mmCIF file with all atom_site columns, C-alpha atoms in Angstrom:
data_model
loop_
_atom_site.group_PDB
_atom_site.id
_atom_site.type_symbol
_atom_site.label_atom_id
_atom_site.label_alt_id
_atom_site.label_comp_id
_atom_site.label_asym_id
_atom_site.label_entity_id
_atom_site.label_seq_id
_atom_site.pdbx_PDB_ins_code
_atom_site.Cartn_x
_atom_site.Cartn_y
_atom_site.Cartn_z
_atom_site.occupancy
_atom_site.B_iso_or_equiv
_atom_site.pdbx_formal_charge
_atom_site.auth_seq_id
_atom_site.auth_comp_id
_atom_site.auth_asym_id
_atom_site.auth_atom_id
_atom_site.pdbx_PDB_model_num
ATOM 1   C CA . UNK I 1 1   ? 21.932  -48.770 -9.396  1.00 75.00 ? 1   UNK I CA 1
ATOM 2   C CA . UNK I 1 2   ? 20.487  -50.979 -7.297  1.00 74.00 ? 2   UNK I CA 1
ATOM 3   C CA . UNK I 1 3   ? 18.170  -48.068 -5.060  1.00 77.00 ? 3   UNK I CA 1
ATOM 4   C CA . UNK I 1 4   ? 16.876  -46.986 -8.424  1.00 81.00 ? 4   UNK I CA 1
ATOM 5   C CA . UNK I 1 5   ? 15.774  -50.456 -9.169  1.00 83.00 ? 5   UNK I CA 1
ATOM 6   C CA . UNK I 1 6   ? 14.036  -50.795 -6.094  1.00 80.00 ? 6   UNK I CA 1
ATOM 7   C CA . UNK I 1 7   ? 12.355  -47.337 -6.133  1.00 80.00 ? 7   UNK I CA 1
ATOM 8   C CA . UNK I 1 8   ? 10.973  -48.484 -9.753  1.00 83.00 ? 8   UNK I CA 1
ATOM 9   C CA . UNK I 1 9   ? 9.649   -51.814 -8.503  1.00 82.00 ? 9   UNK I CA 1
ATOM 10  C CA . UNK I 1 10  ? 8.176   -50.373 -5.856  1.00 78.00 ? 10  UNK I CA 1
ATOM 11  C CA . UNK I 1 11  ? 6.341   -47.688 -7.710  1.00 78.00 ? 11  UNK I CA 1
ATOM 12  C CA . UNK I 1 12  ? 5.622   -50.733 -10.438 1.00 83.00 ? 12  UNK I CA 1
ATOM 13  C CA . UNK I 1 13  ? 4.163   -52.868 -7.531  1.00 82.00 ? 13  UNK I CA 1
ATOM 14  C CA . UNK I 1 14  ? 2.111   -49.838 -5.727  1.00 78.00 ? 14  UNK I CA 1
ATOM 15  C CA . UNK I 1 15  ? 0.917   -48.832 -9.503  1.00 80.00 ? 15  UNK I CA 1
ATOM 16  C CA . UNK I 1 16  ? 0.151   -52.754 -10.201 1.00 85.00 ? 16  UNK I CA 1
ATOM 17  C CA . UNK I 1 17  ? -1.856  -53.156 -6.602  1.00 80.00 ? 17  UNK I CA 1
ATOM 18  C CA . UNK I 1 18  ? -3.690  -49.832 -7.323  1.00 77.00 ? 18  UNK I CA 1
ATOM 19  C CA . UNK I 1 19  ? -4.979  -50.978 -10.840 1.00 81.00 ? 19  UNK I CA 1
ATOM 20  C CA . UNK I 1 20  ? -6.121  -54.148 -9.130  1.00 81.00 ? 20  UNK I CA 1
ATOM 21  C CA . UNK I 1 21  ? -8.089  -52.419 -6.704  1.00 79.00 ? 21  UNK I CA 1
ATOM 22  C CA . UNK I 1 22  ? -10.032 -50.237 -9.484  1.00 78.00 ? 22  UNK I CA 1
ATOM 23  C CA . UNK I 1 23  ? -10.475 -53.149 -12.036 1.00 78.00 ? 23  UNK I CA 1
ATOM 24  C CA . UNK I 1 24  ? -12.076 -55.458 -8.714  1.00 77.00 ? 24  UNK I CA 1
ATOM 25  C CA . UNK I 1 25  ? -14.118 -52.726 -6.573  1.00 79.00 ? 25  UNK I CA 1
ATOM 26  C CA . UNK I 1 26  ? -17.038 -53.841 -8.159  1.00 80.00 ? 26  UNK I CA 1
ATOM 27  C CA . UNK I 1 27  ? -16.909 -56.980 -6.331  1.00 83.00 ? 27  UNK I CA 1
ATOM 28  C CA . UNK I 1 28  ? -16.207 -55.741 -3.232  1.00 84.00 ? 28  UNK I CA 1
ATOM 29  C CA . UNK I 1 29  ? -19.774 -55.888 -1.480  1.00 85.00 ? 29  UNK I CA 1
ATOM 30  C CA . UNK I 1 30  ? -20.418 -59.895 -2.452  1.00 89.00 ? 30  UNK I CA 1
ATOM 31  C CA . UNK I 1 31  ? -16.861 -60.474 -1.126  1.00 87.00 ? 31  UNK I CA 1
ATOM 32  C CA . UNK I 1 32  ? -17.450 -58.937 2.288   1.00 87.00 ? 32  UNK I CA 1
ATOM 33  C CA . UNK I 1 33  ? -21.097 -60.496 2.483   1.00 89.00 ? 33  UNK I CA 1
ATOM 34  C CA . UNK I 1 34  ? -18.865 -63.773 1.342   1.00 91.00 ? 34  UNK I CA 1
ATOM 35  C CA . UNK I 1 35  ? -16.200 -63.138 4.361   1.00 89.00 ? 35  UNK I CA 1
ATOM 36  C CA . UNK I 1 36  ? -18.742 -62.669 7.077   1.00 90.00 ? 36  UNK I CA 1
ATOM 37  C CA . UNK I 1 37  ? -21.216 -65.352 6.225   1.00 90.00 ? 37  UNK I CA 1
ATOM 38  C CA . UNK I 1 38  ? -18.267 -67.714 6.113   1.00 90.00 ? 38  UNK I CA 1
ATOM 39  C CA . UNK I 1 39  ? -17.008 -66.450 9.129   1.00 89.00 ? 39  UNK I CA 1
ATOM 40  C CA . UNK I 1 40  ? -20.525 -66.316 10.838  1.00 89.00 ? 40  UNK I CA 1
ATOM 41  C CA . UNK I 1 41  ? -21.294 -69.961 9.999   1.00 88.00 ? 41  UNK I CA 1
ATOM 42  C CA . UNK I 1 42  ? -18.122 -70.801 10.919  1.00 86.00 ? 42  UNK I CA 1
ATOM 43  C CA . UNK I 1 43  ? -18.448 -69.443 14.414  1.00 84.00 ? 43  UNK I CA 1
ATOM 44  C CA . UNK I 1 44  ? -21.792 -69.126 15.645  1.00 82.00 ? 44  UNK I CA 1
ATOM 45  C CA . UNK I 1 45  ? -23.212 -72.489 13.946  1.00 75.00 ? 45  UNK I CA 1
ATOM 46  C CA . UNK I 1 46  ? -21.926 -76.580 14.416  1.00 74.00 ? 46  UNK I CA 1
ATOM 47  C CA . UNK I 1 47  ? -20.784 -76.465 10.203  1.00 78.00 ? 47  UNK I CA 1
ATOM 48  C CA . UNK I 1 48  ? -17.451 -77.310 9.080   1.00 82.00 ? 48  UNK I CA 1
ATOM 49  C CA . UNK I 1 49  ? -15.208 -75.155 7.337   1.00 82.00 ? 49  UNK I CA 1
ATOM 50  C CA . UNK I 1 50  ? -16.142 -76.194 3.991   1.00 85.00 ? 50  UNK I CA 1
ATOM 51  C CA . UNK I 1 51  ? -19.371 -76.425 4.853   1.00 88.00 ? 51  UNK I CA 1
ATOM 52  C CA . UNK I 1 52  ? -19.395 -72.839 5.485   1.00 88.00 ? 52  UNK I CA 1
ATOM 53  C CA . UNK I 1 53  ? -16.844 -71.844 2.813   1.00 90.00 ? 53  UNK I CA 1
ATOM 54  C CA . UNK I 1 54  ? -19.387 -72.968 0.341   1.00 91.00 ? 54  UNK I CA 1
ATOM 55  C CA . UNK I 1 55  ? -22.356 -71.165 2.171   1.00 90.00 ? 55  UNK I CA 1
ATOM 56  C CA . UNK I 1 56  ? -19.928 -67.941 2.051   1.00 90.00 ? 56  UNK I CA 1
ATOM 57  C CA . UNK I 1 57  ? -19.613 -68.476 -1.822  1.00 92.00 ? 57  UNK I CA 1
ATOM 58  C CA . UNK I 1 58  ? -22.806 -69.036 -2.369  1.00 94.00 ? 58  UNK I CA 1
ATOM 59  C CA . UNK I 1 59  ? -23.794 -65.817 -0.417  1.00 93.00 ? 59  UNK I CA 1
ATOM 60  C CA . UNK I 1 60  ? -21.224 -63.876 -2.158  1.00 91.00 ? 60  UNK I CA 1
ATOM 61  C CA . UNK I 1 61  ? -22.592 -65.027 -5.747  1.00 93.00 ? 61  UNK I CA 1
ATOM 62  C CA . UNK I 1 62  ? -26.393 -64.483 -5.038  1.00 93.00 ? 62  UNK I CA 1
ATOM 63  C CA . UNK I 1 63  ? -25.478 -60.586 -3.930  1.00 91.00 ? 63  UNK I CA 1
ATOM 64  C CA . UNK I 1 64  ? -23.074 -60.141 -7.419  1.00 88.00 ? 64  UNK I CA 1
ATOM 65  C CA . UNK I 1 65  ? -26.288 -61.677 -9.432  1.00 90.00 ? 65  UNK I CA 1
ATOM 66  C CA . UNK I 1 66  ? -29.124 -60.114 -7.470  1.00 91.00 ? 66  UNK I CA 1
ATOM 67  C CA . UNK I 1 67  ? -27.473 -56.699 -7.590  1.00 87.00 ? 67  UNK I CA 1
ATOM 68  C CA . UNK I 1 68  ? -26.096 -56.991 -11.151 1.00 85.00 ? 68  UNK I CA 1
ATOM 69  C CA . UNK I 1 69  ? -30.039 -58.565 -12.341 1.00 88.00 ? 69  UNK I CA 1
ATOM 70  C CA . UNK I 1 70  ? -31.816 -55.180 -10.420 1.00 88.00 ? 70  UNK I CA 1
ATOM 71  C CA . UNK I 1 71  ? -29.556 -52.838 -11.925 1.00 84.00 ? 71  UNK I CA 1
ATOM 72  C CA . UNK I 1 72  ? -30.628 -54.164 -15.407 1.00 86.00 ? 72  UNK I CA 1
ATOM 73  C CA . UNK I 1 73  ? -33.953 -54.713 -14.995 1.00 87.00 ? 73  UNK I CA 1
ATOM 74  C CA . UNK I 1 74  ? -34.882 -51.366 -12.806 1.00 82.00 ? 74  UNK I CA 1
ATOM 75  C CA . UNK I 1 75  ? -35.676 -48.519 -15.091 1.00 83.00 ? 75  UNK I CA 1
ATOM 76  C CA . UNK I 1 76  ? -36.156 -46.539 -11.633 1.00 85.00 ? 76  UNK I CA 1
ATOM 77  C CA . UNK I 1 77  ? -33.335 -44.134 -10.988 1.00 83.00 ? 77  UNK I CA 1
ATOM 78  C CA . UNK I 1 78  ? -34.040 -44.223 -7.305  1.00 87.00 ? 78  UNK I CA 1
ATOM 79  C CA . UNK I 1 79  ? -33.927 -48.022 -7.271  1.00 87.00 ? 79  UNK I CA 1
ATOM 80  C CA . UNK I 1 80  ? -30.640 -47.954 -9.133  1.00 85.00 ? 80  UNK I CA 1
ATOM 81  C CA . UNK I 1 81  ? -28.980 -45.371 -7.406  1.00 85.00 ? 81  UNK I CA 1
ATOM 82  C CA . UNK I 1 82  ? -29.682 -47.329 -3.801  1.00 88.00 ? 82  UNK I CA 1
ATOM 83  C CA . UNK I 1 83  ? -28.417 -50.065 -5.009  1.00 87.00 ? 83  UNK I CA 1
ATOM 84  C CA . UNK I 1 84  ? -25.333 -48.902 -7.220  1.00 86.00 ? 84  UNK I CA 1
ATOM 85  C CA . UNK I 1 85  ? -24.820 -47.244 -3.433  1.00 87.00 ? 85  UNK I CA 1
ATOM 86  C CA . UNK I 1 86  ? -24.657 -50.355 -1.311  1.00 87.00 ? 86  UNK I CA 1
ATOM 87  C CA . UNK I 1 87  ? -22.726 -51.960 -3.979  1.00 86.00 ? 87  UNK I CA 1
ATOM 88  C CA . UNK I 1 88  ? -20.214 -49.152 -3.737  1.00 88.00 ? 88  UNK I CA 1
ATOM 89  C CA . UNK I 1 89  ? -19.784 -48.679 0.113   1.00 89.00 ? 89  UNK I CA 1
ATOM 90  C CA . UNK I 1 90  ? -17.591 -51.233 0.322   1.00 88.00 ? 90  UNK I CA 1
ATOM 91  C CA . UNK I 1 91  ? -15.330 -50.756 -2.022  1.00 87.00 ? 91  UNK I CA 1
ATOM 92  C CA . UNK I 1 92  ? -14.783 -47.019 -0.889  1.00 90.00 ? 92  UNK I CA 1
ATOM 93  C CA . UNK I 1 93  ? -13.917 -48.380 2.331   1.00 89.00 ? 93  UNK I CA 1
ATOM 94  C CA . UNK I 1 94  ? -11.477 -50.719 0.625   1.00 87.00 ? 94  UNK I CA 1
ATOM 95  C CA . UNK I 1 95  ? -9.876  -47.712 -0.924  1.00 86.00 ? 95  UNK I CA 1
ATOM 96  C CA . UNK I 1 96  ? -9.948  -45.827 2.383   1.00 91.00 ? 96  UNK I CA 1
ATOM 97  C CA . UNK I 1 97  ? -8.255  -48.827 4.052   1.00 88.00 ? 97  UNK I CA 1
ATOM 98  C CA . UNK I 1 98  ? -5.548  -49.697 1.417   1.00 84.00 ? 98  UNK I CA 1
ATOM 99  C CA . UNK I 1 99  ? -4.329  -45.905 0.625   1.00 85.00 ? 99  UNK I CA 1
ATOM 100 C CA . UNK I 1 100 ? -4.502  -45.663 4.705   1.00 88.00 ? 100 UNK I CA 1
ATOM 101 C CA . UNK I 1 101 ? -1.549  -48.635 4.415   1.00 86.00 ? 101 UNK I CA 1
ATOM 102 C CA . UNK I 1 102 ? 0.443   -46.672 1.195   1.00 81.00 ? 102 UNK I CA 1
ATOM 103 C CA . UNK I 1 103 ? 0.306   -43.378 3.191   1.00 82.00 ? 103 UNK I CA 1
ATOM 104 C CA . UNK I 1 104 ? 1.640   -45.345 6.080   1.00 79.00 ? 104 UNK I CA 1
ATOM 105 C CA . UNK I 1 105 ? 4.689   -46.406 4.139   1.00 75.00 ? 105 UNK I CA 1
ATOM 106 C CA . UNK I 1 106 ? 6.248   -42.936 4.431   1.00 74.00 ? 106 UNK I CA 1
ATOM 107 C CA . UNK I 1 107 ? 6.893   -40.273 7.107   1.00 75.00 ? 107 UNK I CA 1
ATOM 108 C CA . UNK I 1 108 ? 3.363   -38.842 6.715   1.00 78.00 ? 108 UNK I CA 1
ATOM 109 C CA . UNK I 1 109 ? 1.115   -37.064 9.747   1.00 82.00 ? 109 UNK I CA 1
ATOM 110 C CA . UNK I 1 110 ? -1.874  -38.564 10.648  1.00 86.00 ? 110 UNK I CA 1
ATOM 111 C CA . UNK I 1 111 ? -4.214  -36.107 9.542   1.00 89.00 ? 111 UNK I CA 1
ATOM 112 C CA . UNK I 1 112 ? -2.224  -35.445 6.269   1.00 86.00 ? 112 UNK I CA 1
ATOM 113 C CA . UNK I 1 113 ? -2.516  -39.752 5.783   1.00 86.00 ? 113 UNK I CA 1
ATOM 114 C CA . UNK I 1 114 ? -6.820  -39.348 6.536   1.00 90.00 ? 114 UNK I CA 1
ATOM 115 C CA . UNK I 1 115 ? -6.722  -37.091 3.924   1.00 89.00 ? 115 UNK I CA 1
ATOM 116 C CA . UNK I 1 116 ? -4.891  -38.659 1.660   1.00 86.00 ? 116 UNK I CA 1
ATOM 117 C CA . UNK I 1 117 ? -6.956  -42.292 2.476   1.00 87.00 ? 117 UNK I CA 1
ATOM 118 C CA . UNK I 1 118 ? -10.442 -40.009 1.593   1.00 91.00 ? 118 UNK I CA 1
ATOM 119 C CA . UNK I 1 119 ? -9.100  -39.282 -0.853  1.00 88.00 ? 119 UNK I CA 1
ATOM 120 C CA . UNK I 1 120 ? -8.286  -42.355 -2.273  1.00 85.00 ? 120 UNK I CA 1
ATOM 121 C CA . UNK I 1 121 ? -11.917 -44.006 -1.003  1.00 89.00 ? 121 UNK I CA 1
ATOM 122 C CA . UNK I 1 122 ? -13.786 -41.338 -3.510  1.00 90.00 ? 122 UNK I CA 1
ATOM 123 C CA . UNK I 1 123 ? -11.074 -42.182 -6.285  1.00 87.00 ? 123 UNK I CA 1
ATOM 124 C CA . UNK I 1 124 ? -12.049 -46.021 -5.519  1.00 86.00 ? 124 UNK I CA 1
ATOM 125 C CA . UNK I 1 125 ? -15.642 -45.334 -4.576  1.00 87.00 ? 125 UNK I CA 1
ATOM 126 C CA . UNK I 1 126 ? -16.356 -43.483 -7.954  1.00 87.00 ? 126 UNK I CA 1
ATOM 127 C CA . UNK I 1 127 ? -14.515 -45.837 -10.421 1.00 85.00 ? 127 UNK I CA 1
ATOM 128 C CA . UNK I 1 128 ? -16.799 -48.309 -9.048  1.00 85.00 ? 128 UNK I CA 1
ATOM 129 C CA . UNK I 1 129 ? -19.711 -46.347 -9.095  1.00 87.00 ? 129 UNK I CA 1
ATOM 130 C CA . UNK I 1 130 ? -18.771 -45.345 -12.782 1.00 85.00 ? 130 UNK I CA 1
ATOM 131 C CA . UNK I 1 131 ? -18.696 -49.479 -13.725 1.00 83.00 ? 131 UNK I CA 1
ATOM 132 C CA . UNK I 1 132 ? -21.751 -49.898 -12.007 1.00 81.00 ? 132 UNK I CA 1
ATOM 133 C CA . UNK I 1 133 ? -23.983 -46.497 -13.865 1.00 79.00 ? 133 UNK I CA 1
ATOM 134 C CA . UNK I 1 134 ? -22.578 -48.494 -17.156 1.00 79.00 ? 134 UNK I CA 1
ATOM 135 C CA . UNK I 1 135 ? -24.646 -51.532 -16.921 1.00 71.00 ? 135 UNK I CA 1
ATOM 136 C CA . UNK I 1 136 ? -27.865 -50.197 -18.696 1.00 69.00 ? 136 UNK I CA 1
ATOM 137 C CA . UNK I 1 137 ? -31.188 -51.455 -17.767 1.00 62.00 ? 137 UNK I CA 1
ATOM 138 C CA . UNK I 1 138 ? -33.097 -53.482 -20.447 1.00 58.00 ? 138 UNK I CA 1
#
């Protein structure tokens, strides 16, 4: 009774973590220029933490609103496709990385587990890509 419970909750959590990663990948790229211009402040500069929190948000949001006000106003397919790219790239590498840790879970090979993590990067990679082709350009 109680194995079967925990087999369902972990497929429920796993299924519940997945779904979060495909309804956020969009925002992957002005999180990770958020992380590492709060980290670079942070490190390589005299400002305070919240000091460079804030600089890190405000990094993050000028990314999400540049990228989200060229992919409306380009009518360029070149321009859009370069930067519904960059948008992507990190959020295939965020799939990569998190069905790397589920494969690692269970007695699977390494090259099986790569395989399985690609895998999972073009699932991530072109759900994101698929939310990004839907904004239309004005």
């Amino acid at each position: 009774m109680l194995l079967g419970l925990g087999i369902a909750l972990g497929v429920a959590g796993i299924g519940f973590l997945c779904w979060l990663l495909f309804l956020c990948a969009v925002y992957a790229a002005p999180l990770f220029v958020a992380a590492m211009v709060c980290t670079t402040f942070y490190d390589h500069t005299m400002m305070s933490g919240s000091h460079a929190i804030l600089a890190g948000i405000a990094a993050g949001i000028m990314v999400l609103v540049l990228g989200q006000a060229i992919l409306v106003s380009s009518h360029d397919p070149a321009i859009r496709g370069a930067v519904s790219l960059l948008l992507v790239m990190p959020a295939a590498l965020a799939g990569f990385g998190m069905t790397l840790g589920f494969s690692g879970l269970g007695d699977m090979g390494t090259i099986p587990a790569h395989l399985f993590a690609t895998f999972g990067a073009l699932c991530v990679g072109g759900a994101a890509w698929t939310r990004l082709c839907a904004i239309q350009a004005a």
